[in-house]
mmCIF file of C-alpha atoms and ligand atoms in Angstrom:
data_model
loop_
_atom_site.group_PDB
_atom_site.id
_atom_site.type_symbol
_atom_site.label_atom_id
_atom_site.label_comp_id
_atom_site.label_asym_id
_atom_site.label_seq_id
_atom_site.Cartn_x
_atom_site.Cartn_y
_atom_site.Cartn_z
ATOM 1 C CA MET A 1 -25.072 17.564 -4.103
ATOM 2 C CA ILE A 2 -26.331 14.220 -5.323
ATOM 3 C CA ARG A 3 -26.221 11.591 -2.732
ATOM 4 C CA VAL A 4 -24.042 8.561 -3.983
ATOM 5 C CA ASP A 5 -24.254 5.374 -1.524
ATOM 6 C CA LEU A 6 -21.475 3.070 -0.458
ATOM 7 C CA GLN A 7 -22.580 0.411 -3.185
ATOM 8 C CA GLU A 8 -22.646 2.985 -5.902
ATOM 9 C CA SER A 9 -19.330 4.296 -5.029
ATOM 10 C CA ILE A 10 -17.737 1.102 -5.113
ATOM 11 C CA THR A 11 -19.234 0.370 -8.482
ATOM 12 C CA ILE A 12 -17.911 3.646 -9.991
ATOM 13 C CA VAL A 13 -14.492 3.108 -8.589
ATOM 14 C CA LYS A 14 -14.299 -0.613 -9.666
ATOM 15 C CA ASN A 15 -15.334 0.623 -13.237
ATOM 16 C CA ARG A 16 -12.818 3.551 -13.255
ATOM 17 C CA ILE A 17 -10.223 0.858 -12.356
ATOM 18 C CA ALA A 18 -11.448 -1.416 -15.178
ATOM 19 C CA VAL A 19 -11.398 1.511 -17.775
ATOM 20 C CA ALA A 20 -7.759 2.424 -16.908
ATOM 21 C CA ALA A 21 -6.658 -1.001 -16.962
ATOM 22 C CA ALA A 22 -8.116 -1.594 -20.325
ATOM 23 C CA LYS A 23 -6.465 1.827 -21.726
ATOM 24 C CA SER A 24 -3.006 0.504 -20.777
ATOM 25 C CA GLY A 25 -3.855 -3.042 -22.311
ATOM 26 C CA ARG A 26 -4.162 -4.675 -18.637
ATOM 27 C CA ASN A 27 -6.492 -6.654 -17.121
ATOM 28 C CA ALA A 28 -8.619 -5.332 -14.331
ATOM 29 C CA ALA A 29 -8.479 -8.530 -12.309
ATOM 30 C CA ASP A 30 -4.633 -7.836 -11.948
ATOM 31 C CA ILE A 31 -5.098 -4.782 -10.118
ATOM 32 C CA LYS A 32 -5.805 -5.194 -6.349
ATOM 33 C CA LEU A 33 -8.152 -2.597 -4.828
ATOM 34 C CA VAL A 34 -7.047 -1.647 -1.206
ATOM 35 C CA ALA A 35 -10.082 0.440 0.362
ATOM 36 C CA VAL A 36 -8.634 2.823 2.849
ATOM 37 C CA SER A 37 -10.894 2.784 5.818
ATOM 38 C CA LYS A 38 -9.024 5.133 7.972
ATOM 39 C CA THR A 39 -12.180 7.517 7.943
ATOM 40 C CA VAL A 40 -14.917 5.161 8.504
ATOM 41 C CA ASP A 41 -15.983 2.739 11.382
ATOM 42 C CA SER A 42 -15.939 -0.873 11.555
ATOM 43 C CA ASP A 43 -19.807 -1.036 10.716
ATOM 44 C CA THR A 44 -18.854 0.763 7.433
ATOM 45 C CA VAL A 45 -16.091 -1.587 6.785
ATOM 46 C CA ARG A 46 -18.437 -4.382 7.283
ATOM 47 C CA ARG A 47 -20.846 -3.176 4.724
ATOM 48 C CA ALA A 48 -18.148 -2.632 2.238
ATOM 49 C CA TYR A 49 -16.847 -6.181 2.884
ATOM 50 C CA GLU A 50 -20.412 -7.415 2.304
ATOM 51 C CA LEU A 51 -20.339 -5.500 -0.940
ATOM 52 C CA GLY A 52 -17.481 -7.357 -2.377
ATOM 53 C CA ILE A 53 -14.329 -5.500 -1.001
ATOM 54 C CA THR A 54 -11.826 -7.852 0.479
ATOM 55 C CA ASP A 55 -8.686 -5.651 1.283
ATOM 56 C CA PHE A 56 -8.722 -2.939 3.617
ATOM 57 C CA GLY A 57 -6.005 -0.250 4.360
ATOM 58 C CA GLU A 58 -5.256 1.604 7.659
ATOM 59 C CA ASN A 59 -2.460 4.004 8.546
ATOM 60 C CA ARG A 60 -2.594 3.894 12.120
ATOM 61 C CA VAL A 61 -1.620 0.787 14.169
ATOM 62 C CA GLN A 62 -4.282 1.403 16.885
ATOM 63 C CA GLU A 63 -7.062 1.575 14.233
ATOM 64 C CA PHE A 64 -5.474 -1.392 12.362
ATOM 65 C CA SER A 65 -5.693 -3.584 15.645
ATOM 66 C CA HIS A 66 -9.325 -2.464 16.417
ATOM 67 C CA LYS A 67 -10.748 -3.193 12.810
ATOM 68 C CA ILE A 68 -8.738 -6.539 12.360
ATOM 69 C CA GLU A 69 -10.430 -7.682 15.412
ATOM 70 C CA GLU A 70 -13.864 -6.667 14.250
ATOM 71 C CA LEU A 71 -13.368 -7.988 10.614
ATOM 72 C CA PRO A 72 -10.529 -10.606 10.847
ATOM 73 C CA GLN A 73 -11.927 -12.400 7.687
ATOM 74 C CA ALA A 74 -10.989 -9.440 5.697
ATOM 75 C CA CYS A 75 -7.170 -8.763 4.272
ATOM 76 C CA TRP A 76 -5.566 -5.984 6.364
ATOM 77 C CA HIS A 77 -3.002 -3.610 5.143
ATOM 78 C CA LEU A 78 -0.932 -1.223 6.848
ATOM 79 C CA ILE A 79 -0.304 1.812 4.888
ATOM 80 C CA GLY A 80 1.027 4.317 7.276
ATOM 81 C CA ARG A 81 4.326 5.026 9.227
ATOM 82 C CA LEU A 82 5.214 2.011 11.630
ATOM 83 C CA GLN A 83 7.170 2.829 14.902
ATOM 84 C CA THR A 84 9.470 0.110 16.010
ATOM 85 C CA ASN A 85 7.627 -0.499 19.295
ATOM 86 C CA LYS A 86 4.641 -1.339 17.635
ATOM 87 C CA VAL A 87 5.707 -4.210 15.364
ATOM 88 C CA LYS A 88 4.423 -6.821 17.588
ATOM 89 C CA ASP A 89 0.917 -5.549 16.565
ATOM 90 C CA ILE A 90 1.371 -5.460 12.949
ATOM 91 C CA ALA A 91 3.745 -8.667 12.059
ATOM 92 C CA GLY A 92 1.940 -11.867 11.644
ATOM 93 C CA LYS A 93 -1.391 -9.615 11.075
ATOM 94 C CA ALA A 94 -0.918 -7.542 7.980
ATOM 95 C CA VAL A 95 -1.205 -9.210 4.799
ATOM 96 C CA LEU A 96 1.222 -6.595 3.578
ATOM 97 C CA ILE A 97 2.929 -3.641 5.068
ATOM 98 C CA HIS A 98 3.250 -0.848 2.381
ATOM 99 C CA SER A 99 5.533 1.463 4.516
ATOM 100 C CA LEU A 100 8.647 -0.104 5.135
ATOM 101 C CA ASP A 101 10.802 2.986 4.794
ATOM 102 C CA ARG A 102 13.702 2.525 7.041
ATOM 103 C CA TRP A 103 16.348 -0.008 8.012
ATOM 104 C CA ASN A 104 15.856 0.085 11.957
ATOM 105 C CA LEU A 105 12.187 -0.579 11.175
ATOM 106 C CA ALA A 106 13.307 -3.640 8.654
ATOM 107 C CA GLU A 107 15.367 -5.064 11.465
ATOM 108 C CA ALA A 108 12.678 -4.885 14.060
ATOM 109 C CA LEU A 109 10.054 -6.530 11.706
ATOM 110 C CA ASN A 110 12.543 -9.246 11.060
ATOM 111 C CA LYS A 111 13.332 -9.820 14.746
ATOM 112 C CA ARG A 112 9.533 -9.980 15.363
ATOM 113 C CA GLY A 113 8.996 -12.083 12.577
ATOM 114 C CA LEU A 114 11.510 -14.748 13.733
ATOM 115 C CA GLN A 115 10.264 -14.614 17.086
ATOM 116 C CA GLN A 116 6.664 -15.733 15.976
ATOM 117 C CA GLY A 117 7.855 -18.039 13.316
ATOM 118 C CA VAL A 118 6.070 -16.066 10.634
ATOM 119 C CA THR A 119 7.413 -14.292 7.317
ATOM 120 C CA VAL A 120 6.540 -10.411 7.104
ATOM 121 C CA PRO A 121 5.477 -9.317 3.644
ATOM 122 C CA CYS A 122 6.366 -5.789 2.952
ATOM 123 C CA LEU A 123 6.728 -3.168 0.400
ATOM 124 C CA LEU A 124 9.578 -0.768 0.269
ATOM 125 C CA GLN A 125 8.437 2.828 0.124
ATOM 126 C CA VAL A 126 10.281 4.968 -2.022
ATOM 127 C CA ASN A 127 10.562 8.725 -1.684
ATOM 128 C CA VAL A 128 10.367 9.448 -5.283
ATOM 129 C CA ALA A 129 9.490 13.043 -5.128
ATOM 130 C CA GLY A 130 12.268 13.810 -2.653
ATOM 131 C CA GLU A 131 9.711 15.422 -0.362
ATOM 132 C CA GLU A 132 11.563 16.352 2.979
ATOM 133 C CA GLN A 133 8.735 15.495 5.219
ATOM 134 C CA LYS A 134 8.004 12.463 3.336
ATOM 135 C CA ALA A 135 9.049 8.787 4.455
ATOM 136 C CA GLY A 136 10.634 6.348 2.212
ATOM 137 C CA VAL A 137 14.155 5.560 0.916
ATOM 138 C CA GLU A 138 15.620 7.794 -1.796
ATOM 139 C CA PRO A 139 15.511 6.109 -5.416
ATOM 140 C CA GLU A 140 19.256 5.797 -5.289
ATOM 141 C CA GLU A 141 19.159 3.894 -2.127
ATOM 142 C CA VAL A 142 16.727 1.097 -3.292
ATOM 143 C CA ASP A 143 19.270 -1.133 -4.698
ATOM 144 C CA SER A 144 21.564 -1.314 -1.614
ATOM 145 C CA PHE A 145 18.460 -1.366 0.562
ATOM 146 C CA LEU A 146 17.231 -4.470 -0.877
ATOM 147 C CA GLU A 147 20.532 -6.198 -1.241
ATOM 148 C CA SER A 148 21.437 -5.817 2.566
ATOM 149 C CA LEU A 149 17.569 -6.996 3.359
ATOM 150 C CA GLY A 150 18.920 -10.564 2.324
ATOM 151 C CA GLN A 151 20.295 -10.888 5.821
ATOM 152 C CA LEU A 152 16.771 -10.515 7.229
ATOM 153 C CA GLU A 153 15.322 -14.032 6.867
ATOM 154 C CA ALA A 154 11.801 -13.078 7.909
ATOM 155 C CA LEU A 155 11.149 -10.383 5.554
ATOM 156 C CA ARG A 156 9.625 -10.557 2.436
ATOM 157 C CA ILE A 157 10.033 -7.548 -0.090
ATOM 158 C CA GLU A 158 7.065 -7.948 -2.406
ATOM 159 C CA GLY A 159 7.280 -4.765 -4.168
ATOM 160 C CA LEU A 160 7.469 -0.872 -3.931
ATOM 161 C CA MET A 161 5.304 1.756 -2.742
ATOM 162 C CA THR A 162 5.084 5.555 -3.146
ATOM 163 C CA MET A 163 2.872 8.398 -2.564
ATOM 164 C CA ALA A 164 2.711 11.319 -5.251
ATOM 165 C CA PRO A 165 3.074 14.893 -3.414
ATOM 166 C CA LEU A 166 -0.431 16.033 -2.285
ATOM 167 C CA LEU A 167 -0.356 19.053 -4.469
ATOM 168 C CA ASP A 168 0.673 17.246 -7.462
ATOM 169 C CA GLN A 169 -2.977 16.230 -8.517
ATOM 170 C CA GLY A 170 -4.005 14.085 -11.424
ATOM 171 C CA GLU A 171 -1.453 14.474 -14.462
ATOM 172 C CA LYS A 172 1.243 16.304 -12.373
ATOM 173 C CA ALA A 173 1.614 12.986 -10.249
ATOM 174 C CA ARG A 174 2.452 11.028 -13.499
ATOM 175 C CA PRO A 175 6.374 11.420 -13.511
ATOM 176 C CA VAL A 176 6.609 10.166 -9.898
ATOM 177 C CA PHE A 177 4.705 7.032 -10.927
ATOM 178 C CA LYS A 178 6.490 6.576 -14.139
ATOM 179 C CA GLU A 179 9.906 6.823 -11.905
ATOM 180 C CA LEU A 180 8.800 4.121 -9.405
ATOM 181 C CA TYR A 181 7.947 1.788 -12.294
ATOM 182 C CA GLN A 182 11.478 2.522 -13.730
ATOM 183 C CA ILE A 183 13.091 1.859 -10.543
ATOM 184 C CA LYS A 184 11.281 -1.537 -10.274
ATOM 185 C CA GLU A 185 12.156 -2.509 -13.860
ATOM 186 C CA LYS A 186 15.725 -1.741 -13.050
ATOM 187 C CA THR A 187 16.025 -3.370 -9.896
ATOM 188 C CA SER A 188 14.110 -6.551 -10.833
ATOM 189 C CA LYS A 189 17.209 -7.238 -13.076
ATOM 190 C CA ASN A 190 19.302 -7.780 -9.833
ATOM 191 C CA ARG A 191 18.338 -10.926 -7.764
ATOM 192 C CA TYR A 192 18.512 -10.297 -4.060
ATOM 193 C CA ASN A 193 17.326 -12.830 -1.416
ATOM 194 C CA ASN A 194 13.868 -12.394 -0.019
ATOM 195 C CA VAL A 195 12.963 -10.003 -2.726
ATOM 196 C CA ASN A 196 10.391 -10.538 -5.495
ATOM 197 C CA LEU A 197 9.201 -7.101 -6.817
ATOM 198 C CA ARG A 198 5.591 -8.053 -8.029
ATOM 199 C CA TYR A 199 3.658 -5.048 -6.645
ATOM 200 C CA LEU A 200 3.785 -1.669 -7.311
ATOM 201 C CA SER A 201 1.279 0.296 -4.650
ATOM 202 C CA MET A 202 0.560 3.670 -6.000
ATOM 203 C CA GLY A 203 -2.337 5.825 -6.770
ATOM 204 C CA MET A 204 -4.878 7.157 -4.268
ATOM 205 C CA SER A 205 -8.547 8.657 -5.002
ATOM 206 C CA GLN A 206 -6.993 11.930 -6.765
ATOM 207 C CA ASP A 207 -4.768 10.048 -9.206
ATOM 208 C CA PHE A 208 -5.357 6.240 -9.218
ATOM 209 C CA GLU A 209 -6.215 6.019 -12.893
ATOM 210 C CA ILE A 210 -2.812 7.670 -13.751
ATOM 211 C CA ALA A 211 -1.176 5.349 -11.497
ATOM 212 C CA ILE A 212 -2.737 2.288 -13.406
ATOM 213 C CA GLU A 213 -1.588 3.587 -16.677
ATOM 214 C CA GLU A 214 1.925 3.797 -15.355
ATOM 215 C CA GLY A 215 1.969 0.306 -14.046
ATOM 216 C CA ALA A 216 0.349 0.177 -10.517
ATOM 217 C CA ASN A 217 -1.169 -3.146 -9.740
ATOM 218 C CA ILE A 218 -2.262 -2.084 -6.121
ATOM 219 C CA VAL A 219 -4.210 1.314 -5.600
ATOM 220 C CA ARG A 220 -4.937 2.511 -1.992
ATOM 221 C CA ILE A 221 -8.285 4.352 -2.483
ATOM 222 C CA GLY A 222 -10.211 6.233 0.465
ATOM 223 C CA SER A 223 -12.286 9.207 -0.235
ATOM 224 C CA ALA A 224 -13.463 7.890 -3.660
ATOM 225 C CA ILE A 225 -14.997 4.977 -1.806
ATOM 226 C CA PHE A 226 -16.227 6.212 1.643
ATOM 227 C CA ALA A 227 -16.678 10.028 1.008
ATOM 228 C CA SER A 228 -20.330 9.349 1.274
ATOM 229 C CA GLU A 229 -20.341 7.971 4.816
HETATM 230 C C1 PLP B 1 -5.378 8.233 3.127
HETATM 231 C C2 PLP B 1 -4.126 7.163 2.374
HETATM 232 C C3 PLP B 1 -4.734 6.819 1.078
HETATM 233 C C4 PLP B 1 -6.107 7.137 0.622
HETATM 234 O O1 PLP B 1 -6.170 8.538 0.158
HETATM 235 P P1 PLP B 1 -7.520 9.047 -0.622
HETATM 236 O O2 PLP B 1 -7.222 10.377 -1.046
HETATM 237 O O3 PLP B 1 -8.640 9.256 0.485
HETATM 238 O O4 PLP B 1 -7.863 8.042 -1.542
HETATM 239 C C5 PLP B 1 -3.769 6.198 0.397
HETATM 240 N N1 PLP B 1 -2.471 5.791 0.939
HETATM 241 C C6 PLP B 1 -1.958 6.283 2.122
HETATM 242 C C7 PLP B 1 -0.584 6.043 2.739
HETATM 243 C C8 PLP B 1 -3.118 7.195 3.017
HETATM 244 O O5 PLP B 1 -2.406 7.604 4.006
#
């Protein structure tokens, strides 16, 4: 096997993002790369930061808290399931929570935001594929969920997030991404308080080019960047 170092894998991923963006007539600069650092330590994160990665994603609160302390100058995203008893560790710290997936979490984040006097930027996670074990609101619930969020003054809903089924590799994931894009287009016609759907967070190492072709402007990429570490 050829050993690829961190610098090389970052370059390769950025090039692949640029090619996919160009293919769909978009600008690579409009697509935010969130490097998912859940499998690597803080030293590796620091090296990635020095190589130009600005945004990192963690799926566990404990790791999030540890790494944000080690590298507070980076932008930290929470991408995994958040328990309501841990919102205090995340509100006011995460630049974006990708995994708002249920009403009681929205209430807990709002309450914490109000207490701290901060707004809490979130993406609404949608279970497009309808998998039983996956988090997220159902596609047909998105509108009513967003409408109700208007009552939660500290929340800011900045877009939608989804995950394709793990087994739907590559092309098979395309319909899921297409559907999230359509949900965003349809929902954006309605005006809800505290909601501005500017981000679509979709696409991981195995399918990010397809997600970009279908309108993603945030991709969450772990192994394609860090597998060499
Ligand atoms: C781990 C993870 C990713 C990144 O997955 P890779 O296949 O390593 O790119 C993206 N999103 C979420 C929610 C994850 O948990």
